[in-house]
Coordinates of C-alpha atoms in Angstrom, one line a residue:
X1 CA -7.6 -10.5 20.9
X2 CA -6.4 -7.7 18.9
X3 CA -7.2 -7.4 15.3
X4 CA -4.1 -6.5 13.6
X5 CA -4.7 -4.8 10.8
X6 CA -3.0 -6.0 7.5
X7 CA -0.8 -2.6 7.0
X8 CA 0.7 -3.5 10.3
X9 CA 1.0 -7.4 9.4
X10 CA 2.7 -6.4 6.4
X11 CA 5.7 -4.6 7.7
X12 CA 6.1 -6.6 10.2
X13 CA 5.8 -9.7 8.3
X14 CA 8.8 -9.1 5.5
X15 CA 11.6 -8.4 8.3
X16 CA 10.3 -11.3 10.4
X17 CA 8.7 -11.7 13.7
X18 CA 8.5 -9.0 16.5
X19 CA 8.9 -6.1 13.9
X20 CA 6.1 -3.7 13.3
X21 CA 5.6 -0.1 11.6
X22 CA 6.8 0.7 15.7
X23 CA 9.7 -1.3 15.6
X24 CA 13.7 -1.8 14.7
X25 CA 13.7 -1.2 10.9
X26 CA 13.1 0.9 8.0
X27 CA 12.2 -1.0 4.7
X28 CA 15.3 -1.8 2.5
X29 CA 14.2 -1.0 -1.0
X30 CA 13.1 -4.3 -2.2
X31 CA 11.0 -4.7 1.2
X32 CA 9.8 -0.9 0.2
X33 CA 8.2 -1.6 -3.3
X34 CA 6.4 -4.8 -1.7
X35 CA 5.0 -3.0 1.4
X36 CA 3.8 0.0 -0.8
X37 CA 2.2 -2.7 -3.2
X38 CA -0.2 -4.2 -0.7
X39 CA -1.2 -0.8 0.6
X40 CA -2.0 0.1 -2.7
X41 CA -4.0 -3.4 -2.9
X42 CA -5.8 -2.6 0.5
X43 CA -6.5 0.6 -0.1
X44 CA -7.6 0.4 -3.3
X45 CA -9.7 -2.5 -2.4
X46 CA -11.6 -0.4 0.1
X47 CA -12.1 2.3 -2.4
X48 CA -8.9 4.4 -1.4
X49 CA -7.4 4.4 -4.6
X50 CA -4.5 6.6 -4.0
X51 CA -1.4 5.2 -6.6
X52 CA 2.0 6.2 -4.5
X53 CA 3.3 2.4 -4.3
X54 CA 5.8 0.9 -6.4
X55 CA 5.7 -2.5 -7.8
X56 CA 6.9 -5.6 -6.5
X57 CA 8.2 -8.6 -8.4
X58 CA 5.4 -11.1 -6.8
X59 CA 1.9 -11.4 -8.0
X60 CA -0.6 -9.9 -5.5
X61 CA -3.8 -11.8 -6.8
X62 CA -4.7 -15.5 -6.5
X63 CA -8.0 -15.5 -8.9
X64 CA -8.7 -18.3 -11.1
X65 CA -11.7 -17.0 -12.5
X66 CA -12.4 -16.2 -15.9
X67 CA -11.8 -12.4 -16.7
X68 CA -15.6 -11.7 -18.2
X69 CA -13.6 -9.0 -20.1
X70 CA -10.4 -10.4 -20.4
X71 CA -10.0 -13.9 -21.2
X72 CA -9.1 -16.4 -18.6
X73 CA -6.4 -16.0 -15.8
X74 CA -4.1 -17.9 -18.4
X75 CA -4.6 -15.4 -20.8
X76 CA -5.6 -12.6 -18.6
X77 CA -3.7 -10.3 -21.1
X78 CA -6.2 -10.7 -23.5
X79 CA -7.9 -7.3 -23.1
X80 CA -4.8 -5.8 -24.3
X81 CA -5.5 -7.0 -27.9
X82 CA -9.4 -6.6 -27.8
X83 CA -11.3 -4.3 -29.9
X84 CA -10.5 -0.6 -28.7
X85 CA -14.2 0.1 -29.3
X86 CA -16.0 -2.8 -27.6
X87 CA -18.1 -2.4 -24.2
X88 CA -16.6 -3.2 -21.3
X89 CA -18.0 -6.1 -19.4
X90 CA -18.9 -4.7 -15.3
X91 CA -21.8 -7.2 -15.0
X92 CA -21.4 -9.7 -11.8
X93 CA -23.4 -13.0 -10.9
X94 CA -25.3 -11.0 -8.5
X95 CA -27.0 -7.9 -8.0
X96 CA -25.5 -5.5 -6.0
X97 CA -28.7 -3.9 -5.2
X98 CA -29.6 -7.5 -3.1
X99 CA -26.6 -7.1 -0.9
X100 CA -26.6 -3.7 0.0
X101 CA -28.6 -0.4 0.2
X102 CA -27.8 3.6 0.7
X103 CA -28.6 5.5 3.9
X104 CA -28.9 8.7 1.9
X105 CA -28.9 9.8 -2.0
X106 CA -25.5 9.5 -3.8
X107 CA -26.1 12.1 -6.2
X108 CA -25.3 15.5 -5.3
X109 CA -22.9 15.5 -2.1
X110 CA -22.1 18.0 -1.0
X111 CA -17.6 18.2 -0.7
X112 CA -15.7 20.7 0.7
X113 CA -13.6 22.7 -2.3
X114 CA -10.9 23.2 0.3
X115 CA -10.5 19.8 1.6
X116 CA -9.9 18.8 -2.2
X117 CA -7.4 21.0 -3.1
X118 CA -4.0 19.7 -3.2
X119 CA -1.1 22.5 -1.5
X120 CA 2.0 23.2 -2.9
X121 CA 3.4 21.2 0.3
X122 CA 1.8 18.5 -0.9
X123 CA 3.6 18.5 -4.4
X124 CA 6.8 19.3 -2.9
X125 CA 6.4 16.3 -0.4
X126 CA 6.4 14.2 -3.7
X127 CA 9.2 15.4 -5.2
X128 CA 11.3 15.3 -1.9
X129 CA 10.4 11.3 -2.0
X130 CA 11.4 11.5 -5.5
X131 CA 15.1 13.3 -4.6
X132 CA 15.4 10.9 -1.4
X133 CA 15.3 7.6 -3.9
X134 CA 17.8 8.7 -5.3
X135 CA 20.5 10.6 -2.7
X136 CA 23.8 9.7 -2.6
X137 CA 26.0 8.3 0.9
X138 CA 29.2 10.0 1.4
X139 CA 31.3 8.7 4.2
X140 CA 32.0 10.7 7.1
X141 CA 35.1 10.1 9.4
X142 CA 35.7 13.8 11.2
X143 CA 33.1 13.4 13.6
X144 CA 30.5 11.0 15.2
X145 CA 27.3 10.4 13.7
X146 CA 24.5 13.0 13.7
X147 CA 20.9 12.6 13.2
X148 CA 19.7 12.4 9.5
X149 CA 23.0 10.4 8.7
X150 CA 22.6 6.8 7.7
X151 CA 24.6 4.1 9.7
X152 CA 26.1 1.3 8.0
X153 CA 25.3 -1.7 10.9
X154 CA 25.3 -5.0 11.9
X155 CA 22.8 -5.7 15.1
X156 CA 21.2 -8.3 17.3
X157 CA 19.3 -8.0 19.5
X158 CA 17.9 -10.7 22.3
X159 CA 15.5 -11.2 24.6
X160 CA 14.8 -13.8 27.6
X161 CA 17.6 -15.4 25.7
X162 CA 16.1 -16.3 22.7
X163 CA 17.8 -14.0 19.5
X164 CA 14.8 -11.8 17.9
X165 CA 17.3 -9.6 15.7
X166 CA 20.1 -10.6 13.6
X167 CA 20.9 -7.9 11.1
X168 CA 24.2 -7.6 8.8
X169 CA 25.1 -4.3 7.3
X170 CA 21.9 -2.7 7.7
X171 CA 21.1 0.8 6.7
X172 CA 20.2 2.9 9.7
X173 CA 18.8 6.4 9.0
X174 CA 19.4 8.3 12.7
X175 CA 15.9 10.2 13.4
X176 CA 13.7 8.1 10.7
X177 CA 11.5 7.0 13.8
X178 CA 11.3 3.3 12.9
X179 CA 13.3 2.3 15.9
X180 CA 12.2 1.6 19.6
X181 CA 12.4 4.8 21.5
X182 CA 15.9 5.2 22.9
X183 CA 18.0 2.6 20.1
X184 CA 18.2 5.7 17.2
X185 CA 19.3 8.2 20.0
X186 CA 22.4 6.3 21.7
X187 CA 23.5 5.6 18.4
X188 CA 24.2 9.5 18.2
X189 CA 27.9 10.4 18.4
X190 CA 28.9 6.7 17.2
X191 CA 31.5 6.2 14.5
X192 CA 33.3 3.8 12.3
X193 CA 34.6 0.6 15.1
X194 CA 32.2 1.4 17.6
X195 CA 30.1 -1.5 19.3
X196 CA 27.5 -0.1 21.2
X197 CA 25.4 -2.2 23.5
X198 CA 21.9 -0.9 24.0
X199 CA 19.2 -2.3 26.6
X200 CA 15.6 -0.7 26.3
X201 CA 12.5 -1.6 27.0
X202 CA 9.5 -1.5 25.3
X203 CA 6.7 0.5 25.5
X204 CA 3.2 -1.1 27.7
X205 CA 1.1 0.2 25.1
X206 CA 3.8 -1.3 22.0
X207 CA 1.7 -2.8 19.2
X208 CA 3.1 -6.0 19.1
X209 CA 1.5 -7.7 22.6
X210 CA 4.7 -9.9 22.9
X211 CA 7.1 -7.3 23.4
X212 CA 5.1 -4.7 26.1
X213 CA 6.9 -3.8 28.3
X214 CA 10.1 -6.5 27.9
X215 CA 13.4 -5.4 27.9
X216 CA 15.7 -6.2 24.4
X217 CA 19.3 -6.7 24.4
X218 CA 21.2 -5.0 21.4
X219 CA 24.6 -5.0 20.3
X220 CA 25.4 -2.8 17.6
X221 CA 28.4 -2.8 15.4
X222 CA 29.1 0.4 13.4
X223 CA 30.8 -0.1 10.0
X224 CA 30.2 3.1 8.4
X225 CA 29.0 6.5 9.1
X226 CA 27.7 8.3 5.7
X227 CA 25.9 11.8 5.0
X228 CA 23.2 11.6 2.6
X229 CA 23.8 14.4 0.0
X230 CA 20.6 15.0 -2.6
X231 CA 20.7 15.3 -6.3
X232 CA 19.9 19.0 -8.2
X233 CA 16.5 18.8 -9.1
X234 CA 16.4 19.4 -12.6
X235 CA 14.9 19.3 -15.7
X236 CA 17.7 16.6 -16.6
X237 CA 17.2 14.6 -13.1
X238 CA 13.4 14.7 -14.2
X239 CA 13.9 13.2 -17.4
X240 CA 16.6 10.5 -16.2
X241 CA 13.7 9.5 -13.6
X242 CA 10.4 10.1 -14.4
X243 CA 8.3 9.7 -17.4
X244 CA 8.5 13.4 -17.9
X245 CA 11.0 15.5 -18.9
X246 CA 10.5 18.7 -17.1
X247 CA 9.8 20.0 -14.0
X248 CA 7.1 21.7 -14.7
X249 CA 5.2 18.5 -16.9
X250 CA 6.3 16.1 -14.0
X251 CA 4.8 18.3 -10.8
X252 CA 1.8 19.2 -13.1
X253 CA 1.0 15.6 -13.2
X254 CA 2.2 14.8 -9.7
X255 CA -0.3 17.4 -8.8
X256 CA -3.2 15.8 -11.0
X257 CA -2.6 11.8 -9.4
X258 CA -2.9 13.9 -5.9
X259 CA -6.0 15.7 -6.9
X260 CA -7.7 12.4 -8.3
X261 CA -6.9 10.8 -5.2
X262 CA -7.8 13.4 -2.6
X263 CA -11.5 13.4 -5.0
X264 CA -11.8 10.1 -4.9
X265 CA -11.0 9.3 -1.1
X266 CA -13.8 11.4 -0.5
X267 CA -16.1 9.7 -2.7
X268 CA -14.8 6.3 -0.5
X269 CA -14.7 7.9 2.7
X270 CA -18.9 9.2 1.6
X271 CA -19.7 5.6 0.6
X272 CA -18.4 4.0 3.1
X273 CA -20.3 5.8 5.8
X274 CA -23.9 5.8 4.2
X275 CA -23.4 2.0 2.7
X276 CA -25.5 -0.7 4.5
X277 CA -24.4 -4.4 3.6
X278 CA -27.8 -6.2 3.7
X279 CA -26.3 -9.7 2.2
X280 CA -23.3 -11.0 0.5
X281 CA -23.0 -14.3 -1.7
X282 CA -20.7 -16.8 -0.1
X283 CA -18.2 -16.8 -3.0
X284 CA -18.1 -12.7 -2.7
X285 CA -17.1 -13.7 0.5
X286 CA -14.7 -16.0 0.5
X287 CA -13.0 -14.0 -2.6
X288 CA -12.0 -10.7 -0.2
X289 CA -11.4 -12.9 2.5
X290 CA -8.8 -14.7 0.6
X291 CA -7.6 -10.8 -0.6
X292 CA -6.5 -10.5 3.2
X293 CA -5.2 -13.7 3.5
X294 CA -2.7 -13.3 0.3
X295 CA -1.1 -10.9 2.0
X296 CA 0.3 -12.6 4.6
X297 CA 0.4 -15.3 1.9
X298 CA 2.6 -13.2 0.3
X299 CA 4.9 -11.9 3.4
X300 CA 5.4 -15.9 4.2
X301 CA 6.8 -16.7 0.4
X302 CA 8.8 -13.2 1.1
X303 CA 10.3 -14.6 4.1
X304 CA 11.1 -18.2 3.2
X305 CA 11.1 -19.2 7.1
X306 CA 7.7 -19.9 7.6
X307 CA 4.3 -19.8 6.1
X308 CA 0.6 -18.3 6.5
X309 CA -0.3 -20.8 9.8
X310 CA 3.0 -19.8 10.9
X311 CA 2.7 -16.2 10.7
X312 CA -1.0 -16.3 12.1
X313 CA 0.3 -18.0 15.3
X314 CA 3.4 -15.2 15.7
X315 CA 0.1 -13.0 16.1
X316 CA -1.5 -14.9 18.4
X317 CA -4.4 -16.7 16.3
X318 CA -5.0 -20.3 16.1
X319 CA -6.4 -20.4 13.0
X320 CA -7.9 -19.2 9.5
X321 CA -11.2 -19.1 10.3
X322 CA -9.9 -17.5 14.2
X323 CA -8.0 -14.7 12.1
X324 CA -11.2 -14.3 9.8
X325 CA -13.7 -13.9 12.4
X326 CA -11.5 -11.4 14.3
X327 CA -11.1 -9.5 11.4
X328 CA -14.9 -9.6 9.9
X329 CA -15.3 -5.9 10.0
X330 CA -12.8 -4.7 7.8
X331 CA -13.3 -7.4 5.2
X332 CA -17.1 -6.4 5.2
X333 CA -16.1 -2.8 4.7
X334 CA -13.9 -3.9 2.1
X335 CA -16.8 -5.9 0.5
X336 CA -19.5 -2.5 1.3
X337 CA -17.4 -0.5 -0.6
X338 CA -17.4 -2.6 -4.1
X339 CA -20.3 -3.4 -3.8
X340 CA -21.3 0.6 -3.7
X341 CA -19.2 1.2 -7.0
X342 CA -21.4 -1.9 -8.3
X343 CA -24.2 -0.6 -7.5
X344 CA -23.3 3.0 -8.7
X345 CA -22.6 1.7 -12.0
X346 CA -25.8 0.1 -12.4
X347 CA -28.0 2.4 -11.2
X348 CA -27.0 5.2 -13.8
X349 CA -25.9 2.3 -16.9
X350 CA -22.3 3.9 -16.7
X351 CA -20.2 2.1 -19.1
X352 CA -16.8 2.5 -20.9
X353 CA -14.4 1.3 -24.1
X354 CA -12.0 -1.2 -24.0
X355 CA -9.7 1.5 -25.2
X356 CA -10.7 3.9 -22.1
X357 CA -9.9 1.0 -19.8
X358 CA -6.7 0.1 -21.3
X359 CA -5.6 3.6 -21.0
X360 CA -6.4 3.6 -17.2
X361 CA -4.3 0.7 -16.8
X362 CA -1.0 2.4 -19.0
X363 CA -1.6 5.8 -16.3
X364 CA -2.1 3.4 -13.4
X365 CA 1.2 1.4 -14.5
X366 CA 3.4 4.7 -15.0
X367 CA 1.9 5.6 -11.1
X368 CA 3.0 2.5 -9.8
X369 CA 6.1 1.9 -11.1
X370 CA 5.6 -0.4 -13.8
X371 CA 6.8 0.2 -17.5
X372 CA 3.4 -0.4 -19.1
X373 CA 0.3 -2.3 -18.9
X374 CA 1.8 -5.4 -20.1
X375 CA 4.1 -5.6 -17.4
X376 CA 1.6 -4.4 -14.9
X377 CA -0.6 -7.6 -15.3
X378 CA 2.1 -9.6 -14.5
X379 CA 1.5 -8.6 -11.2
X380 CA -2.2 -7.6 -11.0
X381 CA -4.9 -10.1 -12.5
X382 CA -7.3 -8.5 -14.9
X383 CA -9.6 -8.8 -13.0
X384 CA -8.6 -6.6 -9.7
X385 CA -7.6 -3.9 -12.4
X386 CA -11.1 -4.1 -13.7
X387 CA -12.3 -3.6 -9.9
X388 CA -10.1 -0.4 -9.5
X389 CA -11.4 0.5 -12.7
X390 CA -15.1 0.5 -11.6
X391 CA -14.2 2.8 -8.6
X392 CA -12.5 5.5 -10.8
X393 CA -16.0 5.5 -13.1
X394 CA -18.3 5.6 -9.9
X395 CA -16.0 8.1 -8.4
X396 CA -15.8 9.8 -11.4
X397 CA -19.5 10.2 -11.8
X398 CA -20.2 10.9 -8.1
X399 CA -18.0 13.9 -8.5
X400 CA -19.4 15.2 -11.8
X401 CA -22.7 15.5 -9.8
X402 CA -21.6 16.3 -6.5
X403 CA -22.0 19.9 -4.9
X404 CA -18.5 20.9 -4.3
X405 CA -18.1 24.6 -2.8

């Protein structure tokens, strides 16, 4: 059996069954903010702790255990009013150095100064996501659609009978590559009236296993055929939309979150490899197991038609424990790479104010989408944000020491 990984599971689980980062449809916004939160989740669980997502209005954590620095999970707000000054609490029930051990010595890596640079490119990538959130549709009706233009369509599609697509009024970008090859293409040309009737097949090597190599049945109906026209990037489009109110503060800090993440993927991507998992308490366990699980958790509530043993089966697994066992190895790494910042922390007695920590989670907030911290543990419990936190400080550290040339 394959074992999907939970990216893939979470595209495909929002627009329903047979739909995959492959398949028929880009994200509507709503479906965009929850699919960049769990990728934030995932990857920040697993020590990529890049912050490009935006936040969704769903709470991604399940935790009922007491925040050691932050009250209980009824009151997991408390650290917000806690002494600035006060230690924060990183101990755990266990020792990390029991459940895992290093293949080779943490301090003084040796990174690449190049490979952590961030390009221009890579700052103007950002602010091209930034000026396509916010372009403007302006209908065209002298001429038939063109890739890059955005298709205002209703669409099934069908296969051995049974309907797998029913879309009204969806928002088709021609050229986005989130259809099957052949559906963007023959829209090409279409305009306002037009209903277009499509049958492709799929690709043998497609990554959802029910639908390699069948043939799907679309009819298209085109209401709409629009030009996307983006705003002038200036100092006042900045301010409107951003916390900053130039361009020169807002890419200066677009280019800082880039550079933290690039560092600190390195630090993951370094731990990961030379990070041996010896042992693991059966409650460490079953808490990242259950961090997989809530997000298909999650995508079920999203979807209202069916729940997690429902969208399990859709990907061919009988069970839980089947889905679990299939996907052991990236749960462990998941667990490996914790327990490294753990263990990190311990080693060299790092430690940190309730004041730094509190700032952490205002920056990660503003990164994410949310207005402040407040509102950012309405989503987050405190104690995932203390997780994240522990990264940054190992990371941190790692990198103060590290050889970088």
């Amino acid at each position: 059996m394959v074992g999907y990984s939970v990216f893939y599971v979470v595209v495909s689980t929002l627009n329903g069954p047979q739909q995959d980062t492959g398949g028929i449809l880009e994200m509507e916004a709503d479906m965009k903010k929850i699919w960049k939160q769990c990728l934030i989740f995932l990857c920040l669980a697993m020590l990529a702790t890049g912050c490009s997502g935006k936040k969704q209005p769903a709470e991604t954590g399940k935790n009922t255990e007491a925040s050691k620095s932050g009250g209980t999970e009824s009151d997991k707000k408390a650290i917000l009013r806690e002494d600035g000054q006060k230690k924060v609490d990183f101990s755990q029930d266990y020792d990390p150095a029991d459940c895992i051990s290093l293949d080779a010595d943490y301090r003084g890596i040796r990174f690449s100064e190049k490979k952590l640079r961030v390009t221009e490119e890579a700052v103007q990538s950002e602010v091209n996501d930034l000026l396509l959130e916010h372009q403007k549709l302006e209908e065209v009706t002298d001429r038939g659609a063109l890739d890059g233009d955005t298709l205002d369509v209703d669409f099934t599609g069908t296969m051995d009978g049974k309907t797998i697509y029913d879309e009204k009024h969806y928002q088709l970008v021609l050229g986005s590559g989130f259809a099957v090859p052949g559906f963007e293409e023959q829209l090409e040309g279409a305009k306002a009236g037009d209903e277009i009737r499509l049958d492709l097949q799929y690709p043998k090597d497609y990554m959802d296993a029910g639908l390699r190599g069948k043939t799907v049945h679309f009819t298209v109906t085109v209401y709409k055929v629009s030009l996307a026209s983006l705003p002038d990037y200036t100092d006042q489009f900045v301010a409107e939309h951003t916390e900053y109110d130039t361009i020169a503060s807002y890419e200066a800090a677009v280019k800082k979150k880039l550079e933290q993440t690039k560092r600190e993927d390195a630090v993951a991507g370094w731990m990961q490899e030379h990070t041996v998992l010896k042992s693991c308490p059966d409650n460490l366990r079953e808490e990242y197991e259950q961090k997989m699980l809530s997000v298909y958790e999650m995508a079920a509530e999203y979807r209202g038609d069916t729940d997690l043993e429902g969208i399990l089966k859709e990907y061919g697994y009988a069970s839980k424990e089947e889905f679990l066992k299939d996907n052991k190895e990236l749960i462990e790494a998941d667990i490996r790479g914790n327990l490294a910042c753990e263990y990190v922390i311990q080693k060299e007695k790092l430690s940190s104010t309730v004041s730094e920590y509190v700032e952490y989670m205002e920056d990660f907030a503003k990164t994410t989408g949310y207005k402040d911290a407040e509102e950012l543990l309405d989503s987050f419990t405190e104690k995932e944000m203390r997780q994240y936190y522990m990264k940054k400080i190992a990371a941190d550290w790692i990198l103060e020491h590290a050889d970088i040339r």
